Tab-separated table of C-alpha atoms and ligand atoms in Angstrom:
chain	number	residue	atom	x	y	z
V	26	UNK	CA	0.000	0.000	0.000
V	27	UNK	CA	2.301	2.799	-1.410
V	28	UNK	CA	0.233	5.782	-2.040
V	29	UNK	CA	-0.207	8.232	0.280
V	30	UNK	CA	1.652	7.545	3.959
V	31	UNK	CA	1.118	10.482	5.848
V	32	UNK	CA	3.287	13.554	5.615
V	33	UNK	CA	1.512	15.223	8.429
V	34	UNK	CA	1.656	14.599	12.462
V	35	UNK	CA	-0.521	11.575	13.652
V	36	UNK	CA	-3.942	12.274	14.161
V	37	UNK	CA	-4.652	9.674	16.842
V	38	UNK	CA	-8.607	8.666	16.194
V	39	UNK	CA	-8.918	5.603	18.926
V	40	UNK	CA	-12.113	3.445	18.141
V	41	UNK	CA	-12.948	1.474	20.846
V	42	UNK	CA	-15.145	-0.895	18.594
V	43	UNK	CA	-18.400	-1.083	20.852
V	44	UNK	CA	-17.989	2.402	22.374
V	45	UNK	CA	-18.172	3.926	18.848
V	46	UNK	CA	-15.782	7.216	17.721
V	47	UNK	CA	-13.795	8.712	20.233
V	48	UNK	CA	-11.159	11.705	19.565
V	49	UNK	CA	-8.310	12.247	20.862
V	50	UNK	CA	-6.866	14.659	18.830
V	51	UNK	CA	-8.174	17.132	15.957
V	52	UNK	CA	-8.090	20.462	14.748
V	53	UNK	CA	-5.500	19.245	12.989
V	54	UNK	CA	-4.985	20.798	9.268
V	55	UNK	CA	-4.831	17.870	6.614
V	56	UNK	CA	-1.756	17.500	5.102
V	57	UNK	CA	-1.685	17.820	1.149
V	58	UNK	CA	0.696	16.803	-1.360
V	59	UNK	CA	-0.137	18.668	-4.367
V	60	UNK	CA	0.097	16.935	-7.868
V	61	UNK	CA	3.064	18.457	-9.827
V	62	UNK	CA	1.358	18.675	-13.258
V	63	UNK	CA	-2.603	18.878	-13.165
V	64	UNK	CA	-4.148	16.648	-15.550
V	65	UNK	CA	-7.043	19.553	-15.927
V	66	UNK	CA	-5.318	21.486	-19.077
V	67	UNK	CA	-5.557	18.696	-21.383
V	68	UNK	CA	-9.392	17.336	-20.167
V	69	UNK	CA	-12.587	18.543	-21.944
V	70	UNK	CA	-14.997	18.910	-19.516
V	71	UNK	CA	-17.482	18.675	-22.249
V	72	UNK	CA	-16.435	15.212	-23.507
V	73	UNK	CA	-16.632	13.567	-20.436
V	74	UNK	CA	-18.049	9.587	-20.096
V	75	UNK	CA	-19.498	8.799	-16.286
V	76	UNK	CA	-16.910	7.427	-14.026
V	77	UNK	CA	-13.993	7.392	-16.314
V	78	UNK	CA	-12.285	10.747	-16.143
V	79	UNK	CA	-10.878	11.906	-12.466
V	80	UNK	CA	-9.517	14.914	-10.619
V	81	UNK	CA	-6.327	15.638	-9.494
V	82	UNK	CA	-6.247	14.499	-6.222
V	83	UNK	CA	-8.034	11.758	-3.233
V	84	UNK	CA	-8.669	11.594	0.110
V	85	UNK	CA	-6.021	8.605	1.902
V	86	UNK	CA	-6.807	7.676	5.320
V	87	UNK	CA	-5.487	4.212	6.737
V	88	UNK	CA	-6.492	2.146	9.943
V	89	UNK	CA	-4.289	0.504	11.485
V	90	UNK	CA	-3.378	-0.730	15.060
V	91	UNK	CA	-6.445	0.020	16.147
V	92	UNK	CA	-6.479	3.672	15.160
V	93	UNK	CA	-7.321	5.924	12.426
V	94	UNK	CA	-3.986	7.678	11.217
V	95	UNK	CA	-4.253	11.155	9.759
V	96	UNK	CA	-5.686	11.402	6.853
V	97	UNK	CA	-3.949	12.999	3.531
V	98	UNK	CA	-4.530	13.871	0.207
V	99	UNK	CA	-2.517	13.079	-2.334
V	100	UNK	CA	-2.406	13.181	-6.101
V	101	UNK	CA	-4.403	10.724	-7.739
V	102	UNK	CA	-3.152	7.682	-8.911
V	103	UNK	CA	-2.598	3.688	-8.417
V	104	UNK	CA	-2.428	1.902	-5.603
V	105	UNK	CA	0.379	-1.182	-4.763
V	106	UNK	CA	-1.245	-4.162	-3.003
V	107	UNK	CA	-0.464	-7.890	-2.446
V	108	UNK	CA	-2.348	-10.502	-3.983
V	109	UNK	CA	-3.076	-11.592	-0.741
V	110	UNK	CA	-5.034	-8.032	0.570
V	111	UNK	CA	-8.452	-9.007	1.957
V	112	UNK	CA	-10.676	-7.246	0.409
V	113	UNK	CA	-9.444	-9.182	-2.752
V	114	UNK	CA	-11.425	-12.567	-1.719
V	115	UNK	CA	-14.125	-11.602	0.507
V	116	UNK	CA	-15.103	-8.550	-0.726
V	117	UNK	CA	-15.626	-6.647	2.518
V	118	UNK	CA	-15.209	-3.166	0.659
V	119	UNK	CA	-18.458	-0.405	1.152
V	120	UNK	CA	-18.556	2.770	-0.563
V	121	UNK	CA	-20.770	6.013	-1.113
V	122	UNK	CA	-21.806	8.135	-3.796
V	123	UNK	CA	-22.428	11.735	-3.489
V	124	UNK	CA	-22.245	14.884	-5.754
V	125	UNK	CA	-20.835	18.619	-5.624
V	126	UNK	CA	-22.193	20.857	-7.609
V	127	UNK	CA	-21.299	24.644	-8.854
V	128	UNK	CA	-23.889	26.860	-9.275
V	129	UNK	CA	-24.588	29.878	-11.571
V	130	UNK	CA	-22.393	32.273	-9.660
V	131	UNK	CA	-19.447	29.896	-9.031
V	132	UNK	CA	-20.238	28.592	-5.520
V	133	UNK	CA	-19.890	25.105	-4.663
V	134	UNK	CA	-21.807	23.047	-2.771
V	135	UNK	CA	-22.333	19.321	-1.605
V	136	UNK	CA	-25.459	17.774	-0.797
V	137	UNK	CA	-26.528	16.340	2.235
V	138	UNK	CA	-22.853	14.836	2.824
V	139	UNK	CA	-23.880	14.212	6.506
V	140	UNK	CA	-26.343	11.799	5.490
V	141	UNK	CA	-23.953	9.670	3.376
V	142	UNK	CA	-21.193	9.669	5.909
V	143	UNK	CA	-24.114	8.563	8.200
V	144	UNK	CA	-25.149	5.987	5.929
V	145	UNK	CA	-21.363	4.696	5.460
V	146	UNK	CA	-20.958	4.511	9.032
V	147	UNK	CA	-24.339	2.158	9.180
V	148	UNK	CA	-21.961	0.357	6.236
V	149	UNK	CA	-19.032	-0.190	8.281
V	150	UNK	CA	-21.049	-1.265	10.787
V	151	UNK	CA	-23.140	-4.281	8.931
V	152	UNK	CA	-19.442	-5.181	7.671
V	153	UNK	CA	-17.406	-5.355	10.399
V	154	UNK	CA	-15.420	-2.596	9.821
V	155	UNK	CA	-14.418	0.021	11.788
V	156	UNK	CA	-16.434	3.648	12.646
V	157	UNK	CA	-15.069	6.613	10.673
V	158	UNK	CA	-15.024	9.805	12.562
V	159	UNK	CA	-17.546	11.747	10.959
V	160	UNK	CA	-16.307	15.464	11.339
V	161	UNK	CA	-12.443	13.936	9.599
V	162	UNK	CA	-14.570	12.514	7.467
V	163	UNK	CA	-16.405	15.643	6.367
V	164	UNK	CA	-13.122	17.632	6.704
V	165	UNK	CA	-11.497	15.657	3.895
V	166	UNK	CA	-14.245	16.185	1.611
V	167	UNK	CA	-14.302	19.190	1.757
V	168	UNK	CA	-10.730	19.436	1.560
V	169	UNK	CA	-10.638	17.355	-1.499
V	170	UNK	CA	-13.382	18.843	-3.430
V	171	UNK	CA	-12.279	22.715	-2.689
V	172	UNK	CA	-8.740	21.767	-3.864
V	173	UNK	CA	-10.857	20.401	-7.121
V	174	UNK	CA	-13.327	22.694	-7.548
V	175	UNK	CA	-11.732	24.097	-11.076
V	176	UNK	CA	-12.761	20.487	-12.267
V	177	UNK	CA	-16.206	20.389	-11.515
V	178	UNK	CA	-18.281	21.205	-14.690
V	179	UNK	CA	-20.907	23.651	-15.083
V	180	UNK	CA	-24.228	23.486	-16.486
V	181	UNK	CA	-27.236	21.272	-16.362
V	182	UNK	CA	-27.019	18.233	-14.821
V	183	UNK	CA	-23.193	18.370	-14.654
V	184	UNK	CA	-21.383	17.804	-11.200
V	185	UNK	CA	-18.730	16.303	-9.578
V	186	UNK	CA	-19.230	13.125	-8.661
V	187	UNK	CA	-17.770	11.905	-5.660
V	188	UNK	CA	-16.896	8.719	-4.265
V	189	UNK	CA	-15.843	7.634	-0.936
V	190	UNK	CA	-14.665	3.942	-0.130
V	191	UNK	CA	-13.086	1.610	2.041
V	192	UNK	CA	-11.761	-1.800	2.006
V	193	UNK	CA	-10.078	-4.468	3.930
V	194	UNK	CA	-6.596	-3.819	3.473
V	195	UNK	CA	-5.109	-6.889	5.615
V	196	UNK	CA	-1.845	-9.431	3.924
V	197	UNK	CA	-4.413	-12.369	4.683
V	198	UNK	CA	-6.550	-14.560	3.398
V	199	UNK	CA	-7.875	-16.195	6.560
V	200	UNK	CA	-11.690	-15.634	6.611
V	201	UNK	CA	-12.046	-12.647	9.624
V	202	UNK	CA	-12.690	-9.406	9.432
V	203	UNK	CA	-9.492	-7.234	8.590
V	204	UNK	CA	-7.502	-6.008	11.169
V	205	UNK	CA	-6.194	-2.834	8.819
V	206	UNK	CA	-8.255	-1.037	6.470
V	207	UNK	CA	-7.611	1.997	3.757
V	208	UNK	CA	-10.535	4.781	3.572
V	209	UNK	CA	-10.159	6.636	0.382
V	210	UNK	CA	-12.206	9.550	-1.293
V	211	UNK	CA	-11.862	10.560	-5.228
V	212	UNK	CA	-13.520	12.486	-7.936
V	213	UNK	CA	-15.199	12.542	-11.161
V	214	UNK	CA	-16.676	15.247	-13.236
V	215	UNK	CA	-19.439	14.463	-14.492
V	216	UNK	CA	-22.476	15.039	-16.863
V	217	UNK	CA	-25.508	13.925	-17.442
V	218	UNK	CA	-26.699	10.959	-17.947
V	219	UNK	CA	-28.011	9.980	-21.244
V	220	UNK	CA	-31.802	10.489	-20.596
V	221	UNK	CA	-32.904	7.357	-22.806
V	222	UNK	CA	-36.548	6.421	-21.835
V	223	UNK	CA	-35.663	3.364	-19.028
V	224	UNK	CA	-37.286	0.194	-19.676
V	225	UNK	CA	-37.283	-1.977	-16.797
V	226	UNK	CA	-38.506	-5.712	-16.293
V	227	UNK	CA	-39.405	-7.343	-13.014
V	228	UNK	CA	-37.122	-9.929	-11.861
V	229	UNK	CA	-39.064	-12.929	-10.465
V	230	UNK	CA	-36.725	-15.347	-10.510
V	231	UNK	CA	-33.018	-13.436	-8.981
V	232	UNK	CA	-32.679	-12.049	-6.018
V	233	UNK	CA	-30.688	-8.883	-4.995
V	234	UNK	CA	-31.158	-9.102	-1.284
V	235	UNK	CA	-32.730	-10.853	1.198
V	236	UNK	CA	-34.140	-10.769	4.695
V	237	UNK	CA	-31.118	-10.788	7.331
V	238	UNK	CA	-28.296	-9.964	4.341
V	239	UNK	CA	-26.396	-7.140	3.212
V	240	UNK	CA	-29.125	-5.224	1.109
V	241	UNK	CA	-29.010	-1.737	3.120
V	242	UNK	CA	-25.941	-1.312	3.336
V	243	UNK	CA	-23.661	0.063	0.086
V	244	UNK	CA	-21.108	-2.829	-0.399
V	245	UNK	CA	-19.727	-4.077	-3.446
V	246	UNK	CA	-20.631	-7.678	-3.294
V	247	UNK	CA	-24.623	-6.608	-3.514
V	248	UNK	CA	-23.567	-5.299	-6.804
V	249	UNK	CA	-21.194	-8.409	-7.782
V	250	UNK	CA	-24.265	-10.985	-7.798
V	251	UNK	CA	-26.684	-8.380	-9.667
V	252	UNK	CA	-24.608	-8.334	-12.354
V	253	UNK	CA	-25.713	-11.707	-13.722
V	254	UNK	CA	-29.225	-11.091	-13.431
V	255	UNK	CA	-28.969	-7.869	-15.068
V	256	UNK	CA	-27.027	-9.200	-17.708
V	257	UNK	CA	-30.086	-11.453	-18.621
V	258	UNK	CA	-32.362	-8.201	-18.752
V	259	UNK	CA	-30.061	-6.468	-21.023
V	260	UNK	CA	-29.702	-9.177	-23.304
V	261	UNK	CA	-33.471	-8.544	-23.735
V	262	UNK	CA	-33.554	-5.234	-24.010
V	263	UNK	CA	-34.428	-3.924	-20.546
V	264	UNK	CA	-31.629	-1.117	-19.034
V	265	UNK	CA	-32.846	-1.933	-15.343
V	266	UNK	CA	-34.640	-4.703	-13.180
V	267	UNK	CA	-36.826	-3.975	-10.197
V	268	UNK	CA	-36.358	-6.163	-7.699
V	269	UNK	CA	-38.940	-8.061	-5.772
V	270	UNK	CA	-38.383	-9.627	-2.491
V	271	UNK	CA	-36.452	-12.961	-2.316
V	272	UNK	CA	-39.262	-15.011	-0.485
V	273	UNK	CA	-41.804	-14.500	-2.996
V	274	UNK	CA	-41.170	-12.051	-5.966
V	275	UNK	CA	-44.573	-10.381	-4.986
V	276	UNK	CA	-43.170	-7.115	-3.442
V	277	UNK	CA	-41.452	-4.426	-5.296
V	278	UNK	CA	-38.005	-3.465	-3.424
V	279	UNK	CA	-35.632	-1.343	-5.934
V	280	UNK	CA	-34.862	-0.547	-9.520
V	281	UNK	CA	-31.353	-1.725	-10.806
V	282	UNK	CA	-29.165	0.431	-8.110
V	283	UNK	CA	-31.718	3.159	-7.553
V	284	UNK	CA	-34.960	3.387	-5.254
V	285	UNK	CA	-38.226	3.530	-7.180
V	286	UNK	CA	-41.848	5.440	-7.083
V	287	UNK	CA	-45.009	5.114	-8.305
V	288	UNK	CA	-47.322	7.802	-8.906
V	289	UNK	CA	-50.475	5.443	-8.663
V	290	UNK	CA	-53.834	7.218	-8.351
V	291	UNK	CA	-53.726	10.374	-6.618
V	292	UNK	CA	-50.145	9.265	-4.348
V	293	UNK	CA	-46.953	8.860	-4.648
V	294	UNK	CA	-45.698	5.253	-3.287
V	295	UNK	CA	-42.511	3.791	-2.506
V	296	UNK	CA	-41.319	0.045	-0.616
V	297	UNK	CA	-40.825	1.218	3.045
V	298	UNK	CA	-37.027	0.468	3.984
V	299	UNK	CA	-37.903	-3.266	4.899
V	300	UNK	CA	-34.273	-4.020	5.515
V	301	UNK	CA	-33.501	-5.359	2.110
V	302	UNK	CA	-33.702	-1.912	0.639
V	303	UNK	CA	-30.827	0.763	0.234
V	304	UNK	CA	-31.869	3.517	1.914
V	305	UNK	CA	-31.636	6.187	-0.641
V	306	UNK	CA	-30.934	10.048	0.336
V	307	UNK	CA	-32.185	11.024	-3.543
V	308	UNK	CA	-35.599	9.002	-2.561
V	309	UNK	CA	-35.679	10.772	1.399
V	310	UNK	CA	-35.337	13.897	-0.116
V	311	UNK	CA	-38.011	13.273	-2.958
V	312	UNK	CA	-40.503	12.544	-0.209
V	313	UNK	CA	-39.138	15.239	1.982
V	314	UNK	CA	-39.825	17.880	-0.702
V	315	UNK	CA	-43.301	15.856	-2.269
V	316	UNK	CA	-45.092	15.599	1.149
V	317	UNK	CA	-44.030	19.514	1.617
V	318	UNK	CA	-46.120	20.233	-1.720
V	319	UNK	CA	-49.298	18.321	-0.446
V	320	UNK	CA	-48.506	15.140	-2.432
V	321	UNK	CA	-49.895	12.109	-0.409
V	322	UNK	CA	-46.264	9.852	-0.281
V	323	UNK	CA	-47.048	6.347	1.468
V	324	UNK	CA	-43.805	4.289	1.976
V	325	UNK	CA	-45.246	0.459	2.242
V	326	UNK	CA	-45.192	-2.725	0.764
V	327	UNK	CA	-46.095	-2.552	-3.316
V	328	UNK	CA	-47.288	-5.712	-4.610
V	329	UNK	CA	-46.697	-6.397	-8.085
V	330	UNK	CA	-50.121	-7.093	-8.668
V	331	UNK	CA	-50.944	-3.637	-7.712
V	332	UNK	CA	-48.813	-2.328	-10.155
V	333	UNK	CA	-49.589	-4.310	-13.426
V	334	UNK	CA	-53.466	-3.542	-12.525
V	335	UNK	CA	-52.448	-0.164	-12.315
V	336	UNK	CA	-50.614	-0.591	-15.903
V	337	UNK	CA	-53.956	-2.277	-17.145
V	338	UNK	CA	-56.228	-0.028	-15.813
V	339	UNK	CA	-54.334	3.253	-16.448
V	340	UNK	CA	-54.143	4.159	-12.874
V	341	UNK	CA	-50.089	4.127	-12.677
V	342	UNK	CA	-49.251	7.425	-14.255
V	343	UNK	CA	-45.458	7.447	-13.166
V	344	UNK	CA	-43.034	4.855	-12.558
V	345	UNK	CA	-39.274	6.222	-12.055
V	346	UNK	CA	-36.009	5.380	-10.348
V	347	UNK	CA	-33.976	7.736	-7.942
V	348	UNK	CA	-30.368	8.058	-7.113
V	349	UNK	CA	-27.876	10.499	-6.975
V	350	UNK	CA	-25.979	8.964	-10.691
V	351	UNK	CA	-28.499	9.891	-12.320
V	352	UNK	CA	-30.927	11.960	-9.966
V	353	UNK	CA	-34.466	10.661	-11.555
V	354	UNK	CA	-34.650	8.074	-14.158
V	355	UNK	CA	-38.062	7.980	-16.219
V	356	UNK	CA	-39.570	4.991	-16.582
V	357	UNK	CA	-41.202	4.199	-20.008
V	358	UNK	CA	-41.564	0.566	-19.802
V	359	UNK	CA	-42.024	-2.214	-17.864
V	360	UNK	CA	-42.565	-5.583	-18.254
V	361	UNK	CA	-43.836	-8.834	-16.459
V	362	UNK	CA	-43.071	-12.165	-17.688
V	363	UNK	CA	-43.611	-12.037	-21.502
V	364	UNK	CA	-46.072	-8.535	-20.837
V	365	UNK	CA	-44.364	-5.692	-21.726
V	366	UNK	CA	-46.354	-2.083	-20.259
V	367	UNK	CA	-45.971	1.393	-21.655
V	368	UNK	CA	-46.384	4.163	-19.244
V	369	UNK	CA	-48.258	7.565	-20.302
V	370	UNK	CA	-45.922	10.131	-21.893
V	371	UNK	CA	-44.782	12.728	-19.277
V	372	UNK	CA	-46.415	15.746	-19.062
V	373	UNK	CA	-44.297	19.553	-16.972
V	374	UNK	CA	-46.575	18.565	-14.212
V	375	UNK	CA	-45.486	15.212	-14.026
V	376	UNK	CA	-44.721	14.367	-10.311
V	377	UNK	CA	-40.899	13.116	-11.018
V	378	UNK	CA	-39.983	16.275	-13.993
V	379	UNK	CA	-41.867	18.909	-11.275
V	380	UNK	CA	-39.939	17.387	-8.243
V	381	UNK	CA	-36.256	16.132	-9.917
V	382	UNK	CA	-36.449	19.780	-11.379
V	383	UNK	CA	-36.807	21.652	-8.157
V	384	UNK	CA	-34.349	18.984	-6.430
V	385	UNK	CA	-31.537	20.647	-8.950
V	386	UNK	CA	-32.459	24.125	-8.519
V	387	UNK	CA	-31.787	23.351	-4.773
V	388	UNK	CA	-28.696	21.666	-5.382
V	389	UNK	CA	-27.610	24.671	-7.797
V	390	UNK	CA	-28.287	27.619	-5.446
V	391	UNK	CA	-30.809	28.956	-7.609
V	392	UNK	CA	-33.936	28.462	-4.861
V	393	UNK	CA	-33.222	28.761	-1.441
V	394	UNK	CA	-32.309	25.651	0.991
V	395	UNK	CA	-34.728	25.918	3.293
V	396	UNK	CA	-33.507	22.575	5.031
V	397	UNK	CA	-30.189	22.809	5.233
V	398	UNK	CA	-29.074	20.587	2.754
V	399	UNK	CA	-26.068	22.331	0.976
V	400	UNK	CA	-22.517	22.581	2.877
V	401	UNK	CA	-20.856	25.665	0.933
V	402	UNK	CA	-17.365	24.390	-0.118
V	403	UNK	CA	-16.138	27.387	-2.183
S	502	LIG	C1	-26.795	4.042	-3.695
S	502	LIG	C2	-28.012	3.257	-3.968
S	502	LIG	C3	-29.278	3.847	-4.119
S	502	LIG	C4	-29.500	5.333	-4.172
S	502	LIG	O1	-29.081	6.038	-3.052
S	502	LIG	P1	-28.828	7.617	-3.146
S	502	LIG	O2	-28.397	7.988	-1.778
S	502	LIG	O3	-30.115	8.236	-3.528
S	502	LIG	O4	-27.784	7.810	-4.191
S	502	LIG	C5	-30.364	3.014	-4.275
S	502	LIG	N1	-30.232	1.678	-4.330
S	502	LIG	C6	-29.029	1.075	-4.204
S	502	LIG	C7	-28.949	-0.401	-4.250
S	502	LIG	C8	-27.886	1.837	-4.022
S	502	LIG	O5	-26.699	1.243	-3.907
């Protein structure tokens, strides 16, 4: 594990595991090594694919001896491991996805980072890893993305994306939770996504997560055994599946890696967080900001017979994904078994173009944040 030791003093975070955080030390600036040539000059932010260009710089922070050591940031680039590093067999690795953005008059802002450190914290926890302070946490991201900001794109729908991970960085491949572990945080710019019409198809027969197992918290093997089963759906022409519940395939839990509504008569619906469901910030917000316009939002168990009656009977007027890739994803299609559904064409005061469109301005600057959700960066 080359990249990154520490230039700085030690920050000494000791994490008595059952106690949860404890500092002993902070106020401590993070140290930064500055890359020597930026890699900005010769990138077109206009020409840029999702998750393949990055910034300058990341976020290294290792555990080790039962203690967080100071973080640093660093230039970006690769990292030296053994064949034998933990996280390289059993997969206990988590991660997080959140976005900066720049509005019209330059500022930056991140959204709602508290609740995905929050969330990555619940992570850590489901996988045996250990607690990261929240406020270092925080401090690096901002850090990170402030020393970035020239790379974050401007415009609609462009942002930086940001992604924070961690993995078990032990020389072992006896089956225990690692002893060491490397926290990292990098960047992307990004633009929108493509905004194809999403056709989606109801797994019955895979299951993404099940009662007792890993499906609320972010970790890479959920997405490792979805791959298969989506593979199958693409192969017939469906982008997404949504998921149904692994007992019985008669609940709705999640569309591909996003949360999903319905707008079914006059409410908006969504599965409650059963356990087997990632618990989405894009979807709390949604509600957050639908219930605040007087849209009834009931978060329950959705049968799939519900929703192909609404389908047949013209009831379900909406159908669309959320997650902070690609914000909202419109749902055109879906299908059951060999019945494929079209969905009504979307209208300015359709529920998900109304509320994904005042969810931006929010991000942007350009309404006021009423709820605190921004943390000015720059
Ligand atoms: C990350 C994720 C989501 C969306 O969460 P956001 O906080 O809205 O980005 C939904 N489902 C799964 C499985 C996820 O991993």
């Amino acid at each position: 594990m080359a990249a990154g030791r520490g230039t700085g003093g030690r920050v000494h975070y000791i994490w008595p595991y059952q106690y949860g955080p404890r500092m002993i030390t902070t106020g401590q600036k993070i140290a930064i090594q500055r890359t020597t040539k930026s890699r900005l000059p010769e990138t077109d932010l206009d020409q840029i694919k999702f998750g393949r260009t990055f910034s300058d710089h990341m976020v290294v922070m290792d555990y080790r001896d039962g203690a967080w050591q100071a973080p640093t940031i660093v230039p970006f680039g690769d990292l030296r491991m053994s064949p034998a590093t933990l996280v390289l067999h059993y997969s206990q690795t988590i991660f997080e996805g959140l976005k900066a953005y720049k509005g019209e008059g330059g500022q930056v802002n991140l959204f709602r980072p508290q609740a995905n450190i929050a969330r990555m914290n619940r992570s850590t926890h489901r996988m045996c890893m250990p607690h990261i302070p929240e406020d270092v946490f925080l401090e690096a991201l901002v850090e990170l993305v402030r020393l970035d900001k020239d790379w974050i794109p401007q415009g609609e729908e462009a942002a930086m994306y940001i992604r924070p991970f961690m993995f078990a960085s032990d020389e072992y491949i006896g089956v225990r939770p690692s002893e060491s572990y490397r926290f990292m945080i990098f960047t992307c710019p990004v633009r929108g996504y493509y905004k194809e019409a999403v056709r989606v198809k109801i797994e019955t027969e895979y299951s993404r997560a099940f009662p007792g197992g890993t499906g609320t918290a972010k970790c890479g093997g959920n997405y490792a055994g979805a791959l298969y089963p989506a593979k199958l759906g693409q192969d017939k022409g469906f982008h997404q599946l949504v998921w149904t519940d692994a007992k019985e395939h008669r609940f709705i839990e999640e569309s591909g890696t996003m949360n999903i509504f319905f707008h079914l008569g006059d409410k908006l619906v969504t599965p409650a967080l059963s356990g087997t469901i990632l618990d989405g910030i894009t979807r709390d917000s949604i509600i957050e900001m639908a219930r605040a316009e007087g849209i009834t939002v009931e978060e329950r168990p959705i049968t799939v017979a519900e929703i192909v009656a609404g389908l047949r009977n013209a009831t379900l007027h909406e159908a669309f994904g959320t997650g902070t890739a690609a914000t909202i994803a419109h749902i055109q299609t879906i299908a059951l078994g060999e019945e494929v559904f079209d969905l009504p064409a979307l209208t300015d005061s359709s529920h998900s173009v109304h509320l994904g469109r005042k969810l931006d301005e929010i991000r942007r600057g350009a309404v006021a944040d009423t709820r605190g959700w921004l943390v000015n960066v720059a």
